[in-house]
Amino acid sequence: MCLKGSESEYQRNRSSHARGVEKAAEILFGLCGMSAILAVGSITLYMIVNGIPAVLQVGWKEILFSTVWMPTAKEPSFGIFSVILTSIAGTFLAVLIGVPLAVLTAVFLSEVAPAHLASIVRPAVELLAGIPSVIYGVLGMMVLNPLMYRLEQWIFADSETHQFTGGANLLSAAIVLAVMILPTVITISEAAIRAVPPELMASSLALGASFVQTIFRVTLPAAKSGILTAVVLGIGRAMGEAMAISLVSGNSVNLPLPFMSVRFLTTAIVSEMGYAGGLHRQVLFTIGLVLFGFIMVINLVLHRILKGEGRP
Amino acid sequence: MAGDKGQRRMTQCKMMTEKLNVYYGKRHALKDVDIRIRSHAVTALIGPSGCGKSTFLKTLNRMNDLVGNVRIEGQVYLDGEDIYSTRMDVTRLRKRVGMVFQQPNPFPMTIYDNIAYGPRIHGIKGKEQLDGIVERSLRQAAIWEEVREGLYKSALGLSGGQKQRLCIARALAVEPEVLLMDEPTSALDPVSTLKVEELMTAFKQKYTIVIVTHNMQQAARISDDTVFFLEGELVESDTTARLFSHPADRRTRAYINGRFG
Ligand SMILES: Nc1ncnc2c1ncn2[C@@H]1O[C@H](COP(=O)(O)OP(=O)(O)OP(=O)(O)O)[C@@H](O)[C@H]1O
Ligand SMILES: [Mg+2]
């Protein structure tokens, strides 16, 4: 009797103690979760509060759709249209170059490469993701730009009007971005391709389809949502990159033509925030807000894709 | 005279193996298998799990080529032609020897595109011609009435039994001569199973069928010939009627009476 009583006493104590720990842990987790929301919320708020004043002062049409960027002139003009277009064009080109390469690499890794070769390529891809972006920039500057300059000299040999960029142009930036999104797109695409049931491919082969036909008509379509996710993440990465491309893109505000020196949303902020003041500085915040908007849209799209994936 | 006789034997025998040995690395999965598969008949392969039924089936359309460390010795003939000879075009072979898998696995596309997949691969482009093939194949697989209204819906929305009949239709669409089926009904409910069994009996007119099954009643019901495997060896091969009523080997008797496996 006595023993039993003390035992249940012990249990009661223990369980009330355990309940306390549970409660505390719950609150801690809650707080951590809240802090993420708080961070996103406050950043959003900060971006809006700082980005809007310039819009109100200059006018949104003028900022978003004028191509004249002369922030320090006597009669300054703050059109960022070229910069917005550059970010879109650069990202688009990077995806155009990088995604096919990445998806084919993913096919190679998941379906073609013998195990020992895959085990060499895969870490190499992962290493690519770990290289700091400034290194990409420096390499681009030293290796890619001179090559690009040669190409430029050859193409525009007879041109009277072309402004030579020394190879620091949109194309160089797009190529560097393409390489930088490779690891993201490869890794996620490979996972998506591996998730395709092998019987699906076997069925295609059993109908007399070749390996290549099977890959392009069955495997890749079946891995579509995963590959799309990879592409969207790649777009996000390319859109937000600043350091590497500021070194290879020539950094002057122009419409995004392949052999023009250009400035991106990100590099515009990087290169001018240091010295800008007054309205100029506020417009840079507006640029930040525009970039933020792009990233938000990209994440929304991603969210949609991932939600769609859950359904059959 | 002798040539005439040989000719007749060949027309009756659609596929044939001679001293067929298959190894997965060191594992000896099939041992000296000699089989004749009669044309326009249903041949059932039975035997306990791991005895090599699927392995044997996959040697008939060279799906084993896809496995990494597989080694195949001996001969497999289709209409007297060695399918492992270097002159054999594997994609043509697989068009002639179709396969239906255990798990129904339609491609993630519309019902129509699933059926048209094979014909398109083999170069048929005309819309009318494809429409015809799609309808004919779906009718043959007894699923036309159920899907005719929704041909352009995703095949993934069908029930398991419907999916399997769709996969059969998909295999028929390339007009194979031989149809290999690896436990095609083991993932299906009794009603769907019955439907697929009825199909197989009807298919004999046009095709030669080889089916792997774990279900003795099924083998007895639908097959003309039965082959019993044990640990990679062919123990006994005979007409189904004889094999089930008078098995020559005691191991066969034990197996069909459910005493092992
Ligand atoms: N890809 C492979 N690699 C290595 N061994 C394999 C492979 N496929 C099959 N085997 C082995 O070969 C033997 C025969 O396998 P198989 O799949 O042909 O058996 P089965 O008769 O179809 O069995 P079940 O009735 O379970 O489907 C088994 O011992 C199996 O472990
Ligand atoms: Mg099997």
Coordinates of C-alpha atoms and ligand atoms in Angstrom, one line a residue:
Chain A
M1 CA 0.0 0.0 0.0
C2 CA 2.6 2.4 1.2
L3 CA 4.9 1.5 -1.6
K4 CA 2.2 2.0 -4.2
G5 CA 1.3 5.4 -2.7
S6 CA 4.8 6.7 -2.9
E7 CA 5.2 5.3 -6.4
S8 CA 2.2 7.1 -7.8
E9 CA 3.4 10.2 -5.9
Y10 CA 6.7 9.9 -7.7
Q11 CA 4.9 9.5 -11.0
R12 CA 2.7 12.5 -10.4
N13 CA 5.7 14.6 -9.6
R14 CA 7.6 13.3 -12.5
S15 CA 4.7 13.9 -14.9
S16 CA 4.1 17.4 -13.7
H17 CA 7.8 18.0 -14.1
A18 CA 7.7 16.5 -17.6
R19 CA 4.6 18.6 -18.4
G20 CA 6.6 21.7 -17.4
V21 CA 9.4 20.8 -19.7
E22 CA 7.0 20.1 -22.5
K23 CA 5.3 23.4 -22.0
A24 CA 8.6 25.3 -22.0
A25 CA 9.8 23.5 -25.1
E26 CA 6.6 24.3 -26.8
I27 CA 6.9 28.0 -26.0
L28 CA 10.6 28.0 -27.1
F29 CA 9.7 26.4 -30.5
G30 CA 6.9 28.9 -30.8
L31 CA 9.2 31.8 -30.2
C32 CA 11.7 30.5 -32.8
G33 CA 8.9 30.2 -35.3
M34 CA 7.7 33.7 -34.5
S35 CA 11.2 35.2 -34.9
A36 CA 11.3 34.0 -38.5
I37 CA 7.9 35.6 -39.2
L38 CA 9.0 38.7 -37.3
A39 CA 12.2 38.9 -39.4
V40 CA 10.3 38.6 -42.7
G41 CA 7.6 40.9 -41.5
S42 CA 10.0 43.6 -40.4
I43 CA 12.1 43.4 -43.5
T44 CA 9.1 43.7 -45.7
L45 CA 7.9 46.7 -43.7
Y46 CA 11.3 48.3 -43.8
M47 CA 11.6 47.9 -47.5
I48 CA 8.2 49.4 -48.1
V49 CA 8.7 52.3 -45.7
N50 CA 12.1 53.2 -47.3
G51 CA 11.2 52.4 -50.8
I52 CA 8.0 54.3 -51.2
P53 CA 9.0 57.9 -50.4
A54 CA 11.1 58.2 -53.6
V55 CA 8.2 56.8 -55.6
L56 CA 5.9 59.4 -54.2
Q57 CA 8.4 62.2 -54.9
V58 CA 9.5 61.2 -58.4
G59 CA 6.4 59.4 -59.5
W60 CA 6.2 55.7 -60.1
K61 CA 5.9 55.9 -63.9
E62 CA 9.0 58.0 -64.0
I63 CA 11.0 55.6 -61.9
L64 CA 9.8 52.4 -63.3
F65 CA 9.5 53.3 -67.0
S66 CA 12.1 56.0 -67.7
T67 CA 15.4 54.8 -69.1
V68 CA 17.4 57.8 -68.1
W69 CA 19.5 57.2 -65.0
M70 CA 21.3 60.4 -64.0
P71 CA 21.0 60.5 -60.3
T72 CA 23.8 63.1 -59.7
A73 CA 23.0 65.5 -62.5
K74 CA 21.9 69.1 -61.8
E75 CA 18.5 68.0 -63.0
P76 CA 18.6 64.4 -61.8
S77 CA 16.6 61.7 -63.5
F78 CA 15.8 58.4 -61.8
G79 CA 14.6 56.0 -64.4
I80 CA 15.4 52.4 -63.6
F81 CA 13.7 50.8 -66.5
S82 CA 16.9 49.6 -68.1
V83 CA 18.1 48.2 -64.8
I84 CA 14.9 46.2 -64.4
L85 CA 15.1 44.9 -67.9
T86 CA 18.7 44.0 -67.4
S87 CA 17.9 41.9 -64.3
I88 CA 15.1 40.2 -66.2
A89 CA 17.2 39.6 -69.4
G90 CA 20.3 38.5 -67.5
T91 CA 18.3 36.0 -65.4
F92 CA 16.5 34.8 -68.5
L93 CA 19.7 34.3 -70.4
A94 CA 21.3 32.6 -67.5
V95 CA 18.4 30.2 -67.3
L96 CA 18.5 29.7 -71.0
I97 CA 22.2 28.7 -70.9
G98 CA 22.3 27.0 -67.5
V99 CA 19.1 25.0 -67.3
P100 CA 19.6 22.7 -70.3
L101 CA 23.1 22.1 -69.2
A102 CA 22.0 21.4 -65.6
V103 CA 19.1 19.1 -66.6
L104 CA 21.3 17.1 -68.9
T105 CA 23.9 16.8 -66.2
A106 CA 21.2 15.6 -63.8
V107 CA 20.2 13.0 -66.4
F108 CA 23.8 12.0 -66.7
L109 CA 24.2 11.6 -63.0
S110 CA 21.0 9.8 -62.3
E111 CA 20.6 7.6 -65.4
V112 CA 23.8 7.3 -67.4
A113 CA 27.0 7.6 -65.3
P114 CA 28.4 4.5 -63.8
A115 CA 28.5 4.7 -60.0
H116 CA 32.2 5.5 -59.7
L117 CA 32.0 8.4 -62.2
A118 CA 28.8 9.8 -60.6
S119 CA 30.6 9.7 -57.2
I120 CA 33.3 12.1 -58.7
V121 CA 30.9 14.4 -60.5
R122 CA 28.4 14.8 -57.7
P123 CA 30.9 16.2 -55.1
A124 CA 32.3 18.5 -57.8
V125 CA 28.8 19.9 -58.3
E126 CA 28.4 20.4 -54.6
L127 CA 31.7 22.1 -54.4
L128 CA 30.5 24.5 -57.1
A129 CA 27.7 25.5 -54.8
G130 CA 30.2 26.2 -52.0
I131 CA 32.5 28.6 -53.9
P132 CA 32.0 32.2 -52.8
S133 CA 30.4 34.4 -55.4
V134 CA 33.3 36.8 -55.4
I135 CA 35.5 34.1 -56.7
Y136 CA 33.1 33.5 -59.6
G137 CA 33.4 37.3 -60.3
V138 CA 37.2 37.3 -60.2
L139 CA 37.4 34.3 -62.5
G140 CA 34.9 35.8 -64.9
M141 CA 36.9 39.0 -65.0
M142 CA 40.2 37.3 -65.6
V143 CA 39.1 34.5 -67.9
L144 CA 35.7 35.2 -69.4
N145 CA 36.0 38.9 -70.1
P146 CA 39.1 38.7 -72.2
L147 CA 37.6 36.0 -74.3
M148 CA 34.4 38.0 -74.6
Y149 CA 36.4 41.0 -75.7
R150 CA 38.0 39.0 -78.5
L151 CA 34.6 37.9 -79.6
E152 CA 33.4 41.5 -79.4
Q153 CA 36.3 42.8 -81.5
W154 CA 35.6 40.2 -84.1
I155 CA 31.9 40.9 -84.3
F156 CA 32.0 44.7 -84.2
A157 CA 35.2 45.0 -86.2
D158 CA 33.5 47.3 -88.8
S159 CA 31.1 49.0 -86.5
E160 CA 31.4 52.7 -86.2
T161 CA 28.9 53.1 -83.3
H162 CA 29.7 50.2 -81.0
Q163 CA 31.1 51.2 -77.6
F164 CA 33.7 48.6 -76.7
T165 CA 33.3 47.1 -73.3
G166 CA 36.4 45.1 -72.9
G167 CA 34.2 42.0 -72.6
A168 CA 32.4 43.3 -69.5
N169 CA 28.9 43.0 -70.8
L170 CA 25.5 41.3 -70.3
L171 CA 26.6 38.1 -72.0
S172 CA 29.5 37.7 -69.6
A173 CA 27.3 38.3 -66.6
A174 CA 24.7 35.8 -67.9
I175 CA 27.3 33.1 -68.4
V176 CA 28.7 33.6 -64.9
L177 CA 25.1 33.5 -63.5
A178 CA 24.4 30.3 -65.6
V179 CA 27.4 28.6 -63.9
M180 CA 26.3 29.8 -60.5
I181 CA 22.8 28.3 -60.8
L182 CA 24.1 25.0 -62.0
P183 CA 24.5 23.3 -58.7
T184 CA 21.1 24.3 -57.5
V185 CA 19.4 23.1 -60.6
I186 CA 21.5 20.0 -61.0
T187 CA 21.0 18.8 -57.5
I188 CA 17.2 19.3 -57.3
S189 CA 16.6 18.0 -60.9
E190 CA 18.6 14.9 -60.1
A191 CA 16.5 14.2 -57.1
A192 CA 13.4 14.7 -59.2
I193 CA 14.6 12.3 -61.9
R194 CA 15.6 9.7 -59.4
A195 CA 12.1 9.8 -57.9
V196 CA 10.6 8.7 -61.2
P197 CA 9.7 5.0 -60.8
P198 CA 12.1 2.8 -62.8
E199 CA 9.1 0.8 -64.0
L200 CA 7.9 3.8 -65.9
M201 CA 11.1 3.9 -67.9
A202 CA 11.1 0.2 -68.2
S203 CA 7.6 0.4 -69.7
S204 CA 8.8 2.8 -72.3
L205 CA 11.8 0.7 -73.2
A206 CA 9.6 -2.3 -73.4
L207 CA 7.5 -0.6 -76.0
G208 CA 10.6 -0.4 -78.2
A209 CA 11.5 3.2 -77.3
S210 CA 15.2 4.1 -77.2
F211 CA 16.9 5.4 -74.2
V212 CA 17.0 8.9 -75.4
Q213 CA 13.3 8.8 -76.4
T214 CA 12.5 7.5 -73.0
I215 CA 14.4 10.2 -71.2
F216 CA 12.8 13.0 -73.2
R217 CA 9.3 11.7 -73.5
V218 CA 8.7 9.9 -70.2
T219 CA 11.4 10.6 -67.6
L220 CA 11.7 14.3 -67.8
P221 CA 7.9 14.9 -68.2
A222 CA 7.4 12.7 -65.1
A223 CA 10.0 14.8 -63.2
K224 CA 8.5 18.0 -64.5
S225 CA 7.4 19.6 -61.2
G226 CA 10.7 18.9 -59.5
I227 CA 12.7 20.3 -62.4
L228 CA 10.4 23.3 -62.5
T229 CA 11.1 23.8 -58.8
A230 CA 14.8 23.6 -59.6
V231 CA 14.5 26.2 -62.3
V232 CA 12.5 28.6 -60.1
L233 CA 15.1 28.3 -57.3
G234 CA 17.8 29.0 -60.0
I235 CA 15.9 32.1 -61.1
G236 CA 15.8 33.3 -57.5
R237 CA 19.5 32.7 -57.1
A238 CA 20.3 34.5 -60.4
M239 CA 18.0 37.4 -59.6
G240 CA 19.6 38.0 -56.2
E241 CA 23.2 37.6 -57.2
A242 CA 25.3 40.8 -56.9
M243 CA 28.9 40.3 -56.2
A244 CA 30.0 38.1 -59.1
I245 CA 28.2 40.0 -61.8
S246 CA 29.2 43.4 -60.5
L247 CA 32.8 42.4 -61.5
V248 CA 32.0 41.2 -65.0
S249 CA 29.1 43.2 -66.3
G250 CA 30.8 46.6 -66.9
N251 CA 28.4 48.3 -64.6
S252 CA 27.0 51.1 -66.7
V253 CA 23.3 51.7 -67.1
N254 CA 22.2 50.5 -70.6
L255 CA 19.4 48.6 -72.2
P256 CA 20.3 44.9 -72.0
L257 CA 21.8 44.0 -75.3
P258 CA 24.3 41.1 -75.3
F259 CA 27.4 43.2 -75.9
M260 CA 26.5 46.2 -73.8
S261 CA 27.8 47.0 -70.4
V262 CA 24.9 46.8 -68.0
R263 CA 23.8 47.3 -64.5
F264 CA 21.5 45.0 -62.6
L265 CA 19.0 45.8 -59.8
T266 CA 21.5 44.2 -57.3
T267 CA 24.6 45.8 -58.7
A268 CA 23.0 49.2 -58.9
I269 CA 22.5 49.1 -55.1
V270 CA 26.0 47.7 -54.5
S271 CA 27.8 50.3 -56.6
E272 CA 26.0 53.4 -55.4
M273 CA 24.8 52.9 -51.9
G274 CA 28.2 53.9 -50.6
Y275 CA 28.1 57.5 -51.7
A276 CA 24.4 58.2 -52.5
G277 CA 22.5 60.7 -50.4
G278 CA 19.1 62.3 -50.3
L279 CA 16.7 61.4 -53.0
H280 CA 19.3 59.3 -54.8
R281 CA 19.7 57.1 -51.8
Q282 CA 15.9 56.8 -51.5
V283 CA 15.6 55.7 -55.1
L284 CA 18.2 53.0 -54.4
F285 CA 15.8 51.8 -51.7
T286 CA 13.1 51.7 -54.3
I287 CA 15.3 49.5 -56.4
G288 CA 15.7 47.3 -53.4
L289 CA 11.9 47.2 -53.1
V290 CA 11.5 46.2 -56.8
L291 CA 14.1 43.4 -56.3
F292 CA 12.3 42.3 -53.2
G293 CA 9.0 42.2 -55.2
F294 CA 10.6 40.0 -57.8
I295 CA 11.9 37.6 -55.2
M296 CA 8.5 37.5 -53.5
V297 CA 6.8 36.6 -56.8
I298 CA 9.4 33.9 -57.5
N299 CA 8.7 32.4 -54.1
L300 CA 5.0 32.6 -54.6
V301 CA 5.4 30.6 -57.9
L302 CA 7.6 28.1 -56.1
H303 CA 5.0 27.7 -53.4
R304 CA 2.3 27.1 -56.0
I305 CA 4.4 24.4 -57.7
L306 CA 5.2 22.6 -54.4
K307 CA 1.6 22.7 -53.4
G308 CA 0.6 21.3 -56.8
E309 CA 3.1 18.5 -56.4
G310 CA 1.2 17.0 -53.4
R311 CA -1.8 16.3 -55.5
P312 CA -1.8 13.3 -57.9
Chain B
M1 CA 11.1 -33.9 -95.9
A2 CA 13.2 -33.2 -92.8
G3 CA 13.3 -29.5 -93.7
D4 CA 9.5 -29.6 -94.0
K5 CA 9.2 -31.1 -90.6
G6 CA 11.6 -28.5 -89.1
Q7 CA 9.6 -25.8 -90.7
R8 CA 6.4 -27.0 -89.1
R9 CA 8.1 -27.2 -85.7
M10 CA 9.2 -23.6 -86.1
T11 CA 5.8 -22.3 -87.0
Q12 CA 4.3 -23.9 -84.0
C13 CA 7.0 -22.8 -81.7
K14 CA 7.1 -18.9 -81.4
M15 CA 10.0 -18.7 -79.0
M16 CA 12.6 -21.1 -77.8
T17 CA 15.6 -21.1 -75.5
E18 CA 18.6 -23.4 -75.5
K19 CA 20.9 -23.9 -72.6
L20 CA 19.9 -20.5 -71.3
N21 CA 22.0 -19.4 -68.3
V22 CA 21.7 -16.1 -66.5
Y23 CA 24.0 -14.8 -63.8
Y24 CA 23.6 -11.7 -61.7
G25 CA 27.2 -11.2 -60.7
K26 CA 28.0 -14.5 -59.0
R27 CA 24.4 -15.5 -58.5
H28 CA 23.3 -18.2 -61.0
A29 CA 19.7 -17.2 -61.5
L30 CA 18.8 -19.5 -64.5
K31 CA 20.4 -22.9 -65.1
D32 CA 20.4 -24.5 -68.5
V33 CA 16.8 -23.7 -69.3
D34 CA 15.4 -25.2 -72.5
I35 CA 11.9 -24.1 -73.3
R36 CA 9.6 -24.0 -76.3
I37 CA 6.8 -21.5 -76.2
R38 CA 4.0 -22.5 -78.5
S39 CA 2.6 -19.9 -80.9
H40 CA -1.0 -18.7 -80.2
A41 CA -1.0 -20.3 -76.8
V42 CA -0.9 -19.0 -73.2
T43 CA 2.2 -20.3 -71.4
A44 CA 2.2 -20.0 -67.6
L45 CA 5.4 -19.8 -65.6
I46 CA 5.0 -21.0 -62.0
G47 CA 7.4 -21.5 -59.1
P48 CA 8.2 -20.2 -55.7
S49 CA 9.5 -16.7 -55.1
G50 CA 13.0 -16.1 -56.3
C51 CA 13.1 -19.1 -58.6
G52 CA 13.8 -17.0 -61.7
K53 CA 10.4 -16.5 -63.3
S54 CA 10.8 -12.8 -63.9
T55 CA 14.4 -13.3 -64.9
F56 CA 13.3 -15.8 -67.5
L57 CA 10.6 -13.5 -68.8
K58 CA 13.0 -10.6 -69.1
T59 CA 15.4 -12.6 -71.2
L60 CA 12.7 -13.0 -73.8
N61 CA 12.6 -9.3 -74.7
R62 CA 16.1 -8.4 -73.4
M63 CA 14.9 -6.2 -70.6
N64 CA 17.7 -7.9 -68.6
D65 CA 20.1 -5.8 -70.7
L66 CA 19.2 -2.9 -68.4
V67 CA 20.5 -4.6 -65.3
G68 CA 24.0 -3.7 -64.4
N69 CA 26.0 -6.9 -63.8
V70 CA 24.0 -9.4 -65.7
R71 CA 25.5 -12.1 -67.8
I72 CA 23.5 -14.2 -70.3
E73 CA 24.7 -17.4 -71.9
G74 CA 22.9 -19.7 -74.3
Q75 CA 20.4 -18.9 -77.0
V76 CA 16.9 -17.4 -77.2
Y77 CA 15.1 -17.6 -80.5
L78 CA 12.1 -15.7 -81.8
D79 CA 10.8 -17.3 -85.0
G80 CA 14.1 -19.1 -85.3
E81 CA 16.2 -15.9 -85.0
D82 CA 18.6 -15.5 -82.2
I83 CA 17.6 -12.4 -80.3
Y84 CA 20.9 -12.0 -78.6
S85 CA 22.8 -12.0 -81.9
T86 CA 24.6 -8.7 -82.6
R87 CA 22.4 -8.2 -85.7
M88 CA 19.2 -8.0 -83.6
D89 CA 17.8 -4.5 -83.2
V90 CA 16.7 -4.4 -79.6
T91 CA 14.0 -1.8 -80.1
R92 CA 12.5 -3.8 -82.9
L93 CA 12.6 -6.9 -80.8
R94 CA 10.8 -5.1 -78.0
K95 CA 8.1 -3.9 -80.4
R96 CA 7.6 -7.5 -81.4
V97 CA 7.8 -8.9 -77.8
G98 CA 5.7 -6.6 -75.6
M99 CA 5.6 -6.6 -71.8
V100 CA 3.1 -5.8 -69.1
F101 CA 4.4 -5.3 -65.6
Q102 CA 3.1 -6.3 -62.1
Q103 CA 2.4 -2.8 -61.0
P104 CA 0.1 -0.9 -63.3
N105 CA 2.2 2.1 -64.3
P106 CA 0.6 4.4 -66.9
F107 CA 2.7 7.3 -68.0
P108 CA 1.8 10.7 -66.4
M109 CA -0.1 11.8 -69.5
T110 CA -3.6 11.5 -71.0
I111 CA -5.1 8.2 -71.7
Y112 CA -4.9 8.9 -75.4
D113 CA -1.2 9.8 -75.2
N114 CA -0.5 6.7 -73.2
I115 CA -1.8 4.4 -76.0
A116 CA -0.4 6.5 -78.8
Y117 CA 3.0 6.6 -77.2
G118 CA 4.3 3.4 -78.7
P119 CA 2.9 3.9 -82.2
R120 CA 4.4 7.5 -82.2
I121 CA 7.7 6.1 -81.2
H122 CA 7.6 3.8 -84.1
G123 CA 6.9 6.7 -86.5
I124 CA 3.1 6.8 -86.9
K125 CA 2.0 10.5 -87.0
G126 CA -1.4 10.7 -88.7
K127 CA -4.1 11.8 -86.4
E128 CA -6.7 9.5 -87.9
Q129 CA -4.4 6.5 -87.9
L130 CA -3.6 7.2 -84.2
D131 CA -7.2 7.6 -83.3
G132 CA -7.9 4.3 -84.9
I133 CA -5.1 2.6 -83.1
V134 CA -6.2 4.1 -79.7
E135 CA -9.7 2.9 -80.1
R136 CA -8.8 -0.5 -81.3
S137 CA -6.3 -1.1 -78.5
L138 CA -8.6 0.2 -75.8
R139 CA -11.4 -2.1 -77.2
Q140 CA -9.1 -5.1 -77.2
A141 CA -8.2 -4.4 -73.6
A142 CA -11.9 -4.1 -72.8
I143 CA -11.6 -0.6 -71.4
W144 CA -12.9 1.4 -74.3
E145 CA -16.5 1.9 -72.9
E146 CA -15.1 3.1 -69.6
V147 CA -12.8 5.7 -70.9
R148 CA -14.2 6.8 -74.3
E149 CA -15.7 9.9 -72.7
G150 CA -12.4 10.9 -71.0
L151 CA -9.7 10.0 -73.5
Y152 CA -7.9 13.3 -72.8
K153 CA -8.0 13.0 -69.1
S154 CA -4.9 12.0 -67.2
A155 CA -4.4 8.3 -67.0
L156 CA -3.4 8.6 -63.4
G157 CA -7.0 9.2 -62.4
L158 CA -8.1 5.6 -63.3
S159 CA -8.6 2.8 -60.8
G160 CA -5.9 0.1 -60.4
G161 CA -7.8 -2.4 -62.5
Q162 CA -8.4 0.2 -65.2
K163 CA -4.8 1.3 -65.2
Q164 CA -3.7 -2.3 -65.7
R165 CA -6.0 -2.8 -68.7
L166 CA -4.8 0.6 -70.0
C167 CA -1.2 -0.8 -69.7
I168 CA -2.3 -3.9 -71.6
A169 CA -3.9 -1.6 -74.3
R170 CA -0.7 0.4 -74.4
A171 CA 1.3 -2.8 -75.1
L172 CA -1.1 -3.9 -77.7
A173 CA -1.0 -0.6 -79.6
V174 CA 2.4 -1.5 -81.1
E175 CA 1.0 -4.8 -82.4
P176 CA 3.4 -7.2 -80.7
E177 CA 3.5 -10.8 -81.6
V178 CA 4.3 -12.0 -78.1
L179 CA 3.0 -10.5 -74.9
L180 CA 4.9 -11.1 -71.7
M181 CA 3.0 -10.5 -68.4
D182 CA 4.7 -10.6 -65.0
E183 CA 2.1 -11.2 -62.4
P184 CA -0.3 -8.8 -64.2
T185 CA -3.2 -9.4 -61.7
S186 CA -1.4 -9.6 -58.4
A187 CA -2.1 -6.0 -57.6
L188 CA -5.8 -6.2 -58.7
D189 CA -9.1 -7.0 -57.1
P190 CA -11.0 -10.2 -58.0
V191 CA -13.3 -8.5 -60.5
S192 CA -10.5 -6.7 -62.4
T193 CA -8.5 -10.0 -62.2
L194 CA -11.3 -11.8 -63.9
K195 CA -11.5 -9.2 -66.6
V196 CA -7.8 -9.4 -67.4
E197 CA -8.0 -13.2 -67.4
E198 CA -10.8 -13.1 -69.9
L199 CA -8.7 -10.8 -72.1
M200 CA -5.8 -13.3 -72.1
T201 CA -8.0 -16.1 -73.3
A202 CA -9.3 -13.9 -76.1
F203 CA -5.8 -12.7 -77.1
K204 CA -4.7 -16.2 -78.1
Q205 CA -6.2 -15.7 -81.5
K206 CA -3.7 -13.0 -82.3
Y207 CA -0.9 -13.2 -79.8
T208 CA 1.4 -15.6 -78.1
I209 CA 1.2 -15.0 -74.3
V210 CA 3.6 -15.8 -71.5
I211 CA 2.4 -15.1 -68.0
V212 CA 4.1 -15.4 -64.6
T213 CA 1.6 -16.2 -61.9
H214 CA 1.7 -17.2 -58.2
N215 CA -1.9 -18.3 -58.5
M216 CA -2.3 -22.0 -59.3
Q217 CA -6.0 -21.6 -60.1
Q218 CA -5.2 -18.9 -62.5
A219 CA -2.5 -20.9 -64.2
A220 CA -4.9 -23.8 -64.5
R221 CA -7.8 -21.6 -65.7
I222 CA -6.1 -19.7 -68.4
S223 CA -3.0 -21.4 -69.7
D224 CA -2.4 -24.0 -72.3
D225 CA 1.1 -24.9 -71.2
T226 CA 2.7 -24.6 -67.8
V227 CA 6.4 -24.4 -66.9
F228 CA 7.5 -25.1 -63.3
F229 CA 10.7 -23.5 -62.1
L230 CA 12.6 -24.2 -58.9
E231 CA 15.8 -22.4 -57.9
G232 CA 16.6 -21.4 -61.4
E233 CA 16.0 -24.8 -62.9
L234 CA 13.2 -25.9 -65.2
V235 CA 11.7 -28.8 -63.3
E236 CA 8.8 -29.6 -65.6
S237 CA 7.1 -28.2 -68.7
D238 CA 4.0 -29.7 -70.2
T239 CA 0.5 -28.9 -71.3
T240 CA -1.4 -27.4 -68.4
A241 CA -3.9 -30.2 -68.3
R242 CA -1.2 -32.8 -67.9
L243 CA 1.0 -30.9 -65.6
F244 CA -1.8 -30.3 -63.1
S245 CA -3.4 -33.8 -63.3
H246 CA -0.3 -36.0 -63.8
P247 CA 2.9 -34.1 -62.8
A248 CA 5.9 -36.2 -63.6
D249 CA 8.1 -34.8 -60.9
R250 CA 7.3 -35.1 -57.3
R251 CA 8.5 -31.5 -56.7
T252 CA 5.9 -30.3 -59.2
R253 CA 3.3 -32.3 -57.4
A254 CA 4.3 -30.9 -54.1
Y255 CA 4.3 -27.3 -55.4
I256 CA 0.9 -27.4 -57.1
N257 CA -0.6 -29.0 -54.1
G258 CA 0.6 -26.1 -52.1
R259 CA 3.1 -28.0 -50.0
F260 CA 6.0 -25.5 -50.5
G261 CA 6.7 -22.1 -52.0
Ligands
LIG1 N1 18.9 -7.2 -60.6 C1 19.2 -8.2 -59.9 N2 20.5 -8.3 -59.3 C2 20.9 -9.3 -58.6 N3 20.1 -10.4 -58.3 C3 18.9 -10.4 -58.9 C4 18.4 -9.4 -59.7 N4 17.1 -9.7 -60.1 C5 16.9 -10.9 -59.6 N5 17.9 -11.4 -58.8 C6 18.0 -12.7 -58.1 O1 17.7 -13.7 -59.0 C7 16.9 -14.6 -58.5 C8 15.6 -14.8 -59.4 O2 14.9 -13.6 -59.3 P1 13.5 -13.4 -60.0 O3 13.1 -12.0 -59.8 O4 13.6 -13.9 -61.4 O5 12.5 -14.3 -59.2 P2 11.0 -14.6 -59.4 O6 10.8 -16.0 -59.6 O7 10.4 -13.6 -60.4 O8 10.5 -14.2 -57.9 P3 9.1 -13.6 -57.5 O9 8.1 -14.6 -57.6 O10 9.3 -13.2 -56.1 O11 8.8 -12.4 -58.4 C9 16.5 -14.2 -57.1 O12 17.3 -14.9 -56.2 C10 16.9 -12.7 -57.1 O13 17.4 -12.4 -55.8
MG2 MG 9.1 -12.0 -60.3

